[in-house]
Amino acid sequence: MTQELTTSLATEPARPSEGHGWWRDAVIYQVYVRSFADSDGDGIGDLRGARERLPHLAGLGVDAVWLTPFYASPQADGGYDVADYRAVDPLFGTLGDADDLVRTAHELGLKVIVDVVPNHSSDQHPWFREALADRPGGAARARYHFRPGRGAHGELPPNDWESVFGGPAWTRTTGPDGTPGEWYLHLFAPQQPDLNWDSPEVRAEFDSVLRFWLDLGVDGFRIDVAHGMVKAAGLPDIGHTEQAKLIGSQVLPFFDQDGVHEIHRSWRRLLDSYPGDRIGVAEAWAPTAERLALYVRPDELHQAFNFQFLKCPWDAAAMREVIDESLAATGSVGAPTTWVLSNHDVVRHTTRYADGAGGGPERGLARARAAALLILALPGSAYLYQGEELGLPEVTELPDELRQDPAFFRTSPDGQEGQDGQDGFRDGCRVPLPWTRSGDSYGFGPGGSWLPQPEDWAELSVEAQTGDPGSTLELYREALALRRELPGLGDGSMSWLDAPAGVLALSRPGLVCTLNTLGEEVELPVPGRALLSSAPLAYQAGTVRIPPDSCAWWAI
Ligand code: GLC
């Protein structure tokens, strides 16, 4: 049945017009360096490889790239275990390569954001080695969280905190003579000891690290675990297990403590002391959109990843609710909202959206294409994860012996710590990109790829999709080109239009976006001139049939 689209209330407060920074509506492409492009044939992506492929990103039409950690690291957690914050790991190249990459990106009109990992260092960082060599209570231990154990002989961890990767968040040290000593805190892997942000040395060191990369020319930082640096005084017990399941739904004594905001404020002052708009984006897991918005108050960071939207199921009502909450929360502090569907820590959305939907991978891909058009039509900034522009699915059949995600080893029945029950390991979303139809690793590099790529990825390659009007890559290219062209997209206001159940219709200046989340087509009065659609539209006497799981943009 044909349904009317009529205007309803605007949902978003007016935006401040002054101080419009590039980041307010930037499309930022996440380069997972290890898996993007390999220049030297060791099977691992590197900075030179990434630099050579920057024209692809400029051509795609994004505004900025975010590079995941390429710093000196034993790679216990894909580089999120940093041993030297100012050095490039030889796996990824040299400092000169980093410099070249930033320059080339700027020449192409792309900004560059790099990761900073302040919650923890590597256990191979000189500071942690010194700490281990120091005595209990010694100055070198004050840069981390060392505590005596509980129990008659200190044989029990100092509190009941669990590592995000499974198992206890504490590891006991062993003295030079082999006797067990104090315990140290690691919210992630044991190779990632948490730094103590009460230590003035830690604070001063990170100021200096930020300056180092800002001086090299980067345009900002993605702040890893931005919600974790401050721990509740006294490190109190939580009182129950399965704490990882509470992340993002509760304030925990180790996450989202109010004290973190003071650190972000001081970082904002540092960023603002540099010319150009240098930004900080928080990877923060907060229980509510309101608490997340605290990270992007005017004197704090510029953006925070909107994980509430990422976690939202494929359901029109639920999506509308999260969109409204997100816009209201960030709008209340004058910050832009971010939209993100995938990253290197979650199952790729093409696969997530297929789960339990029936219809298999094609259904997931249809929804993923539609979701991309939806987020690019919403007010604010969007983050794309490498490969989503190719519609890549999660690789679900990796052999266990090739896996590298530390969470796998700490939680799988086959892993050393044997605690089963957790799925969604993070190697399957990190499989290297296919660039060409043929050749070693589909053009990822001349020497294979650190994780095997599925045999059917030739047709998903950049080469295969380029010029094919029905391809996901061309859909992204067109959407990003339109986003640049149409003043109504990006930053600004939106309002909802009435639409049948299961359909979302939103209005931006000069434009309407319709999303059909249903498994069947929906007939609507033609909203305007079709600009772009994630699936072919069919017209009939003043109405249009919107295909299942699809999204379209209309000029009005
Ligand atoms: C962040 C990163 C993730 C890493 C963790 C610990 O969540 O995105 O990849 O394992 O922090 O640094």
Coordinates of C-alpha atoms and ligand atoms in Angstrom, one line a residue:
M1 CA 0.0 0.0 0.0
T2 CA 1.2 3.5 -0.8
Q3 CA 2.1 5.5 2.3
E4 CA 2.4 9.3 2.6
L5 CA 5.7 10.9 3.7
T6 CA 4.9 13.9 5.8
T7 CA 7.1 16.1 7.9
S8 CA 7.4 15.6 11.6
L9 CA 9.3 17.4 14.3
A10 CA 12.9 18.3 13.9
T11 CA 15.0 16.2 16.3
E12 CA 18.3 18.0 16.5
P13 CA 19.1 21.3 18.1
A14 CA 20.6 24.0 15.9
R15 CA 24.3 23.8 15.3
P16 CA 26.7 26.5 16.4
S17 CA 27.8 28.3 13.2
E18 CA 31.1 29.6 14.4
G19 CA 34.3 27.5 14.5
H20 CA 33.4 25.1 11.7
G21 CA 36.3 22.7 11.7
W22 CA 37.1 20.2 9.0
W23 CA 36.4 17.3 11.4
R24 CA 32.8 18.3 12.0
D25 CA 31.7 16.4 8.9
A26 CA 34.8 14.6 7.8
V27 CA 34.7 11.1 6.4
I28 CA 37.7 9.4 8.0
Y29 CA 39.0 6.1 6.6
Q30 CA 40.6 3.7 9.0
V31 CA 43.8 2.1 7.7
Y32 CA 44.7 -1.0 9.6
V33 CA 48.3 -0.7 8.6
R34 CA 49.2 -4.4 8.9
S35 CA 46.5 -5.4 6.4
F36 CA 46.2 -2.5 4.0
A37 CA 49.2 -2.8 1.6
D38 CA 52.6 -4.5 1.8
S39 CA 55.5 -2.9 0.0
D40 CA 58.4 -5.2 0.9
G41 CA 56.9 -8.6 0.5
D42 CA 57.0 -9.8 4.1
G43 CA 53.3 -10.4 4.0
I44 CA 52.6 -7.6 6.5
G45 CA 51.3 -4.2 5.4
D46 CA 53.6 -1.2 6.0
L47 CA 53.7 2.5 5.8
R48 CA 55.3 2.6 2.3
G49 CA 52.6 0.3 1.1
A50 CA 49.9 2.6 2.6
R51 CA 51.5 5.7 1.1
E52 CA 51.5 4.1 -2.4
R53 CA 47.8 3.4 -2.1
L54 CA 46.8 6.8 -0.8
P55 CA 45.5 7.8 -4.3
H56 CA 42.9 5.1 -3.9
L57 CA 41.6 6.9 -0.8
A58 CA 41.8 10.3 -2.4
G59 CA 39.9 8.9 -5.3
L60 CA 37.4 7.3 -3.0
G61 CA 36.6 10.8 -1.7
V62 CA 37.4 10.5 2.0
D63 CA 38.8 13.5 3.9
A64 CA 41.2 11.9 6.3
V65 CA 42.9 8.6 7.1
W66 CA 43.4 7.1 10.6
L67 CA 46.4 4.9 10.8
T68 CA 46.4 2.1 13.5
P69 CA 49.6 1.8 15.6
F70 CA 52.8 1.4 13.7
Y71 CA 55.1 2.1 16.6
A72 CA 57.9 -0.1 17.9
S73 CA 56.1 -3.1 19.5
P74 CA 56.5 -6.8 20.2
Q75 CA 53.0 -7.1 18.6
A76 CA 51.3 -8.9 21.4
D77 CA 48.1 -7.0 20.5
G78 CA 48.5 -5.9 17.0
G79 CA 50.8 -3.0 18.0
Y80 CA 48.5 -1.7 20.8
D81 CA 51.4 -2.7 23.0
V82 CA 53.9 0.0 22.4
A83 CA 57.5 -0.3 23.5
D84 CA 58.7 3.0 22.0
Y85 CA 56.1 5.7 21.3
R86 CA 58.4 7.7 19.1
A87 CA 59.8 4.9 16.9
V88 CA 58.3 3.1 13.9
D89 CA 58.5 -0.6 14.2
P90 CA 60.8 -2.1 11.5
L91 CA 57.8 -4.3 10.4
F92 CA 56.1 -1.1 9.2
G93 CA 59.1 0.9 8.0
T94 CA 61.0 3.9 9.3
L95 CA 60.3 7.3 10.8
G96 CA 61.2 8.6 7.3
D97 CA 58.4 6.5 5.8
A98 CA 55.9 8.0 8.4
D99 CA 57.1 11.5 7.4
D100 CA 56.7 10.7 3.7
L101 CA 53.2 9.3 4.2
V102 CA 52.0 12.4 6.1
R103 CA 53.5 14.6 3.3
T104 CA 52.0 12.6 0.5
A105 CA 48.6 12.5 2.2
H106 CA 48.7 16.3 2.6
E107 CA 49.6 16.8 -1.0
L108 CA 46.5 14.7 -1.9
G109 CA 44.3 16.8 0.4
L110 CA 44.0 14.1 3.0
K111 CA 44.4 14.7 6.8
V112 CA 46.2 12.1 8.8
I113 CA 45.2 10.9 12.3
V114 CA 47.4 8.5 14.2
D115 CA 46.7 6.3 17.2
V116 CA 48.0 7.0 20.6
V117 CA 47.9 4.3 23.3
P118 CA 48.1 6.0 26.7
N119 CA 46.3 3.4 29.0
H120 CA 49.1 0.9 28.9
S121 CA 52.5 0.3 27.4
S122 CA 54.2 -2.9 26.3
D123 CA 55.8 -5.0 28.9
Q124 CA 59.0 -4.5 26.8
H125 CA 58.8 -0.7 27.3
P126 CA 62.0 0.4 29.1
W127 CA 59.8 1.8 31.9
F128 CA 58.2 -1.5 32.6
R129 CA 61.5 -3.4 32.5
E130 CA 62.8 -0.8 35.0
A131 CA 59.7 -1.3 37.1
L132 CA 60.2 -5.1 37.2
A133 CA 63.8 -4.6 38.3
D134 CA 62.8 -2.1 41.0
R135 CA 61.8 -3.0 44.5
P136 CA 58.2 -2.8 45.8
G137 CA 57.4 0.8 46.5
G138 CA 60.3 1.9 44.2
A139 CA 59.9 5.0 42.0
A140 CA 60.0 3.0 38.7
R141 CA 57.0 0.9 39.9
A142 CA 55.0 4.1 40.5
R143 CA 54.6 4.6 36.8
Y144 CA 52.4 1.4 36.7
H145 CA 50.0 -0.2 39.1
F146 CA 51.9 -2.7 41.3
R147 CA 50.3 -4.1 44.5
P148 CA 50.9 -6.9 46.9
G149 CA 48.6 -9.9 46.5
R150 CA 45.9 -10.9 48.9
G151 CA 45.8 -14.2 50.8
A152 CA 48.3 -15.4 53.5
H153 CA 51.2 -15.5 51.0
G154 CA 50.1 -12.8 48.6
E155 CA 49.0 -15.6 46.3
L156 CA 45.7 -14.0 45.3
P157 CA 45.3 -11.0 42.9
P158 CA 44.9 -7.6 44.7
N159 CA 41.3 -7.3 43.5
D160 CA 38.7 -9.1 41.4
W161 CA 39.1 -7.2 38.2
E162 CA 39.1 -9.1 35.0
S163 CA 41.1 -8.5 31.8
V164 CA 39.0 -7.4 28.8
F165 CA 40.6 -10.3 27.0
G166 CA 39.6 -12.8 29.7
G167 CA 41.2 -14.1 32.8
P168 CA 42.4 -11.9 35.8
A169 CA 43.6 -8.4 35.2
W170 CA 46.6 -9.0 37.4
T171 CA 49.8 -11.0 36.8
R172 CA 52.2 -11.8 39.6
T173 CA 55.9 -10.8 39.2
T174 CA 58.8 -13.1 40.0
G175 CA 61.9 -11.7 41.6
P176 CA 65.4 -12.3 40.3
D177 CA 65.8 -15.2 42.8
G178 CA 62.6 -16.8 41.5
T179 CA 60.4 -15.9 44.4
P180 CA 57.0 -14.6 43.6
G181 CA 56.5 -10.9 44.3
E182 CA 54.0 -8.1 43.7
W183 CA 51.2 -8.2 41.1
Y184 CA 50.8 -5.6 38.3
L185 CA 47.5 -4.5 36.6
H186 CA 46.7 -5.1 33.0
L187 CA 43.2 -4.5 31.8
F188 CA 44.2 -6.1 28.5
A189 CA 46.9 -8.7 27.9
P190 CA 49.6 -9.4 30.5
Q191 CA 52.0 -7.8 27.9
Q192 CA 50.1 -4.5 28.3
P193 CA 50.7 -3.2 31.8
D194 CA 48.4 -0.3 32.7
L195 CA 50.2 3.0 33.2
N196 CA 49.5 5.0 36.4
W197 CA 48.1 8.4 35.3
D198 CA 48.6 9.7 38.9
S199 CA 52.3 9.8 38.1
P200 CA 53.4 13.2 36.8
E201 CA 56.1 11.5 34.8
V202 CA 53.5 9.6 32.8
R203 CA 51.6 12.8 32.1
A204 CA 54.7 14.7 31.0
E205 CA 55.8 11.8 28.8
F206 CA 52.6 11.7 26.9
D207 CA 52.5 15.4 26.4
S208 CA 55.9 15.0 24.8
V209 CA 54.8 12.0 22.7
L210 CA 51.9 14.0 21.3
R211 CA 54.1 16.9 20.5
F212 CA 56.5 14.6 18.7
W213 CA 53.9 13.5 16.2
L214 CA 52.2 16.9 16.0
D215 CA 55.6 18.3 15.1
L216 CA 55.9 15.7 12.4
G217 CA 52.6 17.1 11.0
V218 CA 49.8 14.7 12.0
D219 CA 46.4 16.3 12.1
G220 CA 45.2 14.5 15.2
F221 CA 45.0 11.4 17.4
R222 CA 42.7 8.5 17.9
I223 CA 43.0 7.9 21.6
D224 CA 43.0 4.3 22.5
V225 CA 41.0 3.3 25.6
A226 CA 40.3 7.0 26.3
H227 CA 38.0 6.0 29.1
G228 CA 40.5 3.9 31.0
M229 CA 43.4 5.9 32.1
V230 CA 42.0 6.8 35.6
K231 CA 41.1 4.0 38.1
A232 CA 38.8 4.5 41.1
A233 CA 40.8 5.3 44.3
G234 CA 41.7 2.2 46.2
L235 CA 41.0 -0.1 43.2
P236 CA 37.8 -1.5 44.7
D237 CA 36.4 -4.9 43.9
I238 CA 33.5 -5.2 41.5
G239 CA 31.9 -8.1 43.2
H240 CA 31.0 -10.3 40.3
T241 CA 32.5 -12.0 37.2
E242 CA 32.0 -11.6 33.4
Q243 CA 32.9 -7.9 33.7
A244 CA 33.7 -7.6 30.0
K245 CA 30.0 -7.9 29.4
L246 CA 29.4 -4.7 31.5
I247 CA 31.7 -2.5 29.4
G248 CA 29.7 0.1 27.7
S249 CA 26.7 -0.4 29.9
Q250 CA 28.0 0.5 33.4
V251 CA 30.6 2.8 34.9
L252 CA 33.3 0.4 36.2
P253 CA 36.1 1.3 38.7
F254 CA 38.5 1.0 35.8
F255 CA 36.4 2.5 33.0
D256 CA 34.7 5.8 32.4
Q257 CA 35.9 7.4 35.7
D258 CA 35.3 11.1 35.9
G259 CA 39.0 11.8 36.3
V260 CA 39.8 11.0 32.7
H261 CA 38.2 14.2 31.6
E262 CA 40.9 16.3 33.2
I263 CA 43.5 14.5 31.0
H264 CA 41.5 15.1 27.9
R265 CA 41.1 18.8 28.8
S266 CA 44.9 19.2 29.1
W267 CA 45.3 17.4 25.8
R268 CA 42.9 19.7 24.1
R269 CA 44.9 22.7 25.3
L270 CA 48.0 21.0 23.8
L271 CA 46.2 20.3 20.5
D272 CA 44.9 23.9 20.4
S273 CA 48.4 25.3 20.8
Y274 CA 49.3 23.9 17.3
P275 CA 48.3 25.7 14.1
G276 CA 45.5 24.1 12.0
D277 CA 42.7 22.1 13.4
R278 CA 44.4 19.2 15.2
I279 CA 41.9 16.8 16.7
G280 CA 41.4 14.2 19.3
V281 CA 38.9 11.4 18.8
A282 CA 38.1 9.2 21.8
E283 CA 37.8 5.5 21.7
A284 CA 35.6 5.6 24.8
W285 CA 33.1 3.0 25.9
A286 CA 30.6 4.8 28.0
P287 CA 27.3 3.4 29.4
T288 CA 25.1 6.1 27.8
A289 CA 25.1 8.6 25.0
E290 CA 25.0 11.3 27.7
R291 CA 28.2 10.0 29.3
L292 CA 29.9 9.7 26.0
A293 CA 29.1 13.3 25.2
L294 CA 31.1 14.3 28.2
Y295 CA 34.2 13.4 26.2
V296 CA 33.4 15.9 23.5
R297 CA 32.5 19.0 25.6
P298 CA 33.9 22.1 24.0
D299 CA 37.1 22.0 26.1
E300 CA 37.7 18.3 25.6
L301 CA 38.1 16.1 22.6
H302 CA 36.6 16.8 19.2
Q303 CA 34.9 13.5 18.5
A304 CA 34.1 10.1 20.1
F305 CA 33.2 6.9 18.3
N306 CA 29.5 6.3 18.5
F307 CA 29.5 2.6 19.5
Q308 CA 25.9 2.7 20.5
F309 CA 25.0 3.0 16.8
L310 CA 27.5 0.3 15.8
K311 CA 25.9 -2.1 18.2
C312 CA 22.3 -1.3 17.1
P313 CA 20.5 -4.2 15.4
W314 CA 19.0 -3.9 11.9
D315 CA 15.7 -2.5 13.1
A316 CA 14.2 0.8 12.0
A317 CA 12.7 1.7 15.3
A318 CA 15.9 0.8 17.2
M319 CA 18.0 2.7 14.7
R320 CA 15.9 5.8 14.9
E321 CA 16.1 5.8 18.7
V322 CA 19.9 5.5 18.7
I323 CA 20.2 8.2 16.1
D324 CA 17.9 10.6 18.1
E325 CA 19.8 9.9 21.3
S326 CA 23.2 10.3 19.7
L327 CA 22.3 13.6 18.0
A328 CA 20.6 15.0 21.1
A329 CA 23.6 14.0 23.4
T330 CA 26.4 15.4 21.2
G331 CA 24.2 18.3 20.2
S332 CA 23.8 19.3 23.8
V333 CA 27.5 20.0 24.0
G334 CA 27.8 21.4 20.5
A335 CA 29.8 18.5 19.1
P336 CA 29.2 16.6 15.9
T337 CA 28.1 13.0 16.1
T338 CA 30.2 10.2 14.6
W339 CA 28.8 7.2 12.7
V340 CA 30.8 4.0 12.5
L341 CA 29.8 0.6 11.3
S342 CA 33.0 -1.5 11.6
N343 CA 36.5 -1.3 12.9
H344 CA 39.4 -3.7 13.6
D345 CA 37.8 -4.9 16.8
V346 CA 34.4 -6.0 15.7
V347 CA 32.9 -8.5 13.2
R348 CA 32.5 -6.7 9.9
H349 CA 29.0 -5.3 9.5
T350 CA 28.4 -7.2 6.2
T351 CA 28.5 -10.4 8.3
R352 CA 26.9 -8.9 11.4
Y353 CA 23.8 -7.8 9.4
A354 CA 23.5 -11.3 7.8
D355 CA 23.4 -13.0 11.2
G356 CA 20.1 -14.6 11.9
A357 CA 18.5 -12.6 9.0
G358 CA 18.0 -15.5 6.5
G359 CA 19.1 -14.9 3.0
G360 CA 22.8 -15.4 3.8
P361 CA 25.7 -13.2 2.8
E362 CA 23.8 -11.4 0.0
R363 CA 21.3 -10.1 2.6
G364 CA 24.2 -8.9 4.8
L365 CA 25.8 -7.1 1.8
A366 CA 22.5 -5.5 0.8
R367 CA 22.1 -4.1 4.4
A368 CA 25.7 -3.0 4.6
R369 CA 25.3 -1.0 1.4
A370 CA 22.2 0.5 2.7
A371 CA 23.7 1.3 6.1
A372 CA 26.6 3.1 4.4
L373 CA 24.2 5.4 2.6
L374 CA 22.3 6.0 5.8
I375 CA 25.3 7.0 7.9
L376 CA 26.7 9.2 5.1
A377 CA 23.3 11.0 5.0
L378 CA 23.2 11.6 8.8
P379 CA 24.6 14.9 10.3
G380 CA 28.1 14.6 11.5
S381 CA 31.3 12.7 10.7
A382 CA 31.6 9.1 9.5
Y383 CA 34.4 6.6 10.0
L384 CA 34.9 3.9 7.4
Y385 CA 36.9 0.8 8.1
Q386 CA 39.2 -0.4 5.3
G387 CA 37.5 -2.9 3.0
E388 CA 33.9 -1.9 3.8
E389 CA 34.0 0.0 0.6
L390 CA 34.5 -3.4 -1.1
G391 CA 31.7 -5.0 0.9
L392 CA 34.2 -7.4 2.5
P393 CA 32.7 -10.0 4.8
E394 CA 34.2 -11.3 8.0
V395 CA 36.5 -14.2 7.4
T396 CA 35.1 -16.9 9.7
E397 CA 37.2 -19.9 8.8
L398 CA 40.7 -18.9 9.8
P399 CA 42.9 -21.8 11.0
D400 CA 43.5 -21.4 14.7
E401 CA 47.2 -21.7 14.3
L402 CA 47.3 -18.5 12.3
R403 CA 45.2 -16.4 14.7
Q404 CA 47.0 -13.6 16.5
D405 CA 44.2 -11.9 18.6
P406 CA 45.4 -12.2 22.2
A407 CA 41.7 -12.5 23.2
F408 CA 41.6 -15.8 21.4
F409 CA 44.5 -17.3 23.4
R410 CA 43.0 -16.0 26.7
T411 CA 39.5 -17.1 26.2
S412 CA 39.3 -20.1 23.7
P413 CA 39.1 -23.6 24.9
D414 CA 42.3 -24.3 22.9
G415 CA 44.1 -21.3 24.4
Q416 CA 46.4 -21.4 27.3
E417 CA 44.0 -20.0 29.8
G418 CA 41.0 -22.1 28.8
Q419 CA 37.9 -20.1 29.5
D420 CA 35.4 -20.7 26.7
G421 CA 32.2 -19.0 25.8
Q422 CA 33.4 -15.9 24.0
D423 CA 33.2 -15.5 20.2
G424 CA 33.9 -12.7 17.8
F425 CA 37.7 -12.9 17.8
R426 CA 39.3 -10.1 15.9
D427 CA 41.4 -11.7 13.2
G428 CA 38.5 -12.3 10.8
C429 CA 38.0 -8.6 10.3
R430 CA 41.8 -8.0 9.8
V431 CA 42.4 -10.1 6.7
P432 CA 44.5 -8.1 4.1
L433 CA 42.7 -6.2 1.4
P434 CA 42.4 -7.5 -2.2
W435 CA 43.5 -4.9 -4.6
T436 CA 43.8 -6.9 -7.9
R437 CA 42.0 -9.9 -9.4
S438 CA 45.1 -12.0 -9.5
G439 CA 48.7 -12.0 -8.3
D440 CA 50.2 -12.6 -4.9
S441 CA 47.6 -12.0 -2.3
Y442 CA 45.4 -10.2 -4.8
G443 CA 47.9 -7.3 -5.0
F444 CA 48.2 -6.8 -1.2
G445 CA 51.9 -7.3 -1.6
P446 CA 54.5 -9.3 -3.5
G447 CA 55.0 -11.9 -0.7
G448 CA 51.7 -13.4 0.3
S449 CA 49.6 -12.2 3.2
W450 CA 49.9 -12.7 7.0
L451 CA 46.4 -14.1 7.1
P452 CA 45.0 -16.1 4.1
Q453 CA 42.4 -14.4 2.0
P454 CA 39.4 -16.4 0.9
E455 CA 39.5 -17.8 -2.7
D456 CA 36.5 -15.8 -3.8
W457 CA 38.0 -12.4 -3.0
A458 CA 39.3 -11.8 -6.6
E459 CA 35.9 -10.4 -7.6
L460 CA 35.8 -8.2 -4.5
S461 CA 39.1 -6.6 -5.3
V462 CA 39.4 -2.9 -6.1
E463 CA 40.4 -3.8 -9.6
A464 CA 37.3 -6.0 -10.2
Q465 CA 34.9 -3.4 -8.7
T466 CA 36.3 -0.3 -10.4
G467 CA 34.1 0.8 -13.2
D468 CA 31.3 -1.7 -12.4
P469 CA 28.3 0.5 -11.7
G470 CA 26.6 -2.1 -9.5
S471 CA 29.7 -2.6 -7.3
T472 CA 29.9 -1.5 -3.7
L473 CA 33.1 0.4 -4.4
E474 CA 31.4 2.5 -7.0
L475 CA 28.4 3.1 -4.6
Y476 CA 30.8 4.5 -2.0
R477 CA 32.6 6.6 -4.6
E478 CA 29.4 8.1 -5.8
A479 CA 28.0 8.6 -2.3
L480 CA 31.2 10.4 -1.2
A481 CA 31.3 12.5 -4.3
L482 CA 27.7 13.6 -3.7
R483 CA 28.4 14.2 -0.1
R484 CA 31.1 16.7 -1.2
E485 CA 28.8 18.3 -3.8
L486 CA 25.6 18.7 -1.8
P487 CA 25.7 21.4 0.9
G488 CA 22.8 19.7 2.7
L489 CA 24.9 16.7 3.7
G490 CA 27.5 16.6 6.4
D491 CA 27.2 18.9 9.4
G492 CA 23.8 20.5 10.0
S493 CA 20.3 19.6 11.0
M494 CA 17.9 16.8 10.1
S495 CA 14.3 15.9 10.6
W496 CA 12.3 12.7 10.4
L497 CA 9.5 12.3 7.9
D498 CA 6.6 10.0 8.6
A499 CA 7.1 6.6 7.0
P500 CA 5.6 3.1 7.2
A501 CA 6.8 0.8 10.0
G502 CA 10.2 -0.6 9.1
V503 CA 11.1 2.4 7.0
L504 CA 13.1 5.4 8.0
A505 CA 12.8 8.6 6.0
L506 CA 14.9 11.6 7.0
S507 CA 15.2 15.0 5.6
R508 CA 18.3 17.1 5.2
P509 CA 18.3 20.5 3.4
G510 CA 17.5 19.8 -0.3
L511 CA 17.5 16.0 0.3
V512 CA 15.6 13.1 1.5
C513 CA 17.0 9.7 2.5
T514 CA 14.8 6.6 2.7
L515 CA 15.9 3.3 4.3
N516 CA 13.8 0.2 4.0
T517 CA 14.9 -2.3 6.7
L518 CA 12.2 -4.8 5.8
G519 CA 12.7 -8.1 3.9
E520 CA 10.1 -7.0 1.4
E521 CA 9.8 -4.0 -1.0
V522 CA 7.8 -1.0 0.1
E523 CA 5.8 1.3 -2.2
L524 CA 6.1 5.0 -1.5
P525 CA 5.1 8.2 -3.3
V526 CA 8.2 9.3 -5.2
P527 CA 10.0 11.5 -2.7
G528 CA 12.0 13.5 -5.3
R529 CA 14.6 13.0 -8.0
A530 CA 16.6 9.8 -7.2
L531 CA 20.3 10.7 -6.7
L532 CA 21.6 7.3 -5.5
S533 CA 20.2 4.0 -4.4
S534 CA 21.9 1.0 -2.9
A535 CA 19.6 -1.3 -4.9
P536 CA 17.6 -0.7 -8.2
L537 CA 14.4 1.2 -7.8
A538 CA 11.2 0.5 -9.8
Y539 CA 8.7 3.2 -10.6
Q540 CA 5.0 3.0 -11.3
A541 CA 2.6 5.9 -11.8
G542 CA 3.9 8.3 -9.2
T543 CA 5.1 5.7 -6.8
V544 CA 8.4 4.0 -6.3
R545 CA 9.0 0.5 -5.1
I546 CA 11.9 0.6 -2.6
P547 CA 13.7 -2.8 -2.6
P548 CA 14.1 -4.7 0.7
D549 CA 17.2 -3.8 2.8
S550 CA 18.0 -0.7 0.7
C551 CA 18.6 3.0 1.1
A552 CA 18.2 5.8 -1.4
W553 CA 18.9 9.5 -1.6
W554 CA 16.5 11.9 -3.2
A555 CA 16.9 15.5 -4.3
I556 CA 13.9 17.6 -3.4
Ligands
GLC1 C1 41.4 -0.7 21.7 C2 41.9 -1.2 20.4 C3 42.1 -2.7 20.4 C4 43.1 -3.0 21.5 C5 42.7 -2.4 22.8 C6 43.8 -2.4 23.8 O1 40.2 -1.2 22.1 O2 41.0 -0.8 19.4 O3 42.5 -3.2 19.2 O4 43.2 -4.4 21.6 O5 42.3 -1.1 22.7 O6 44.8 -1.5 23.4

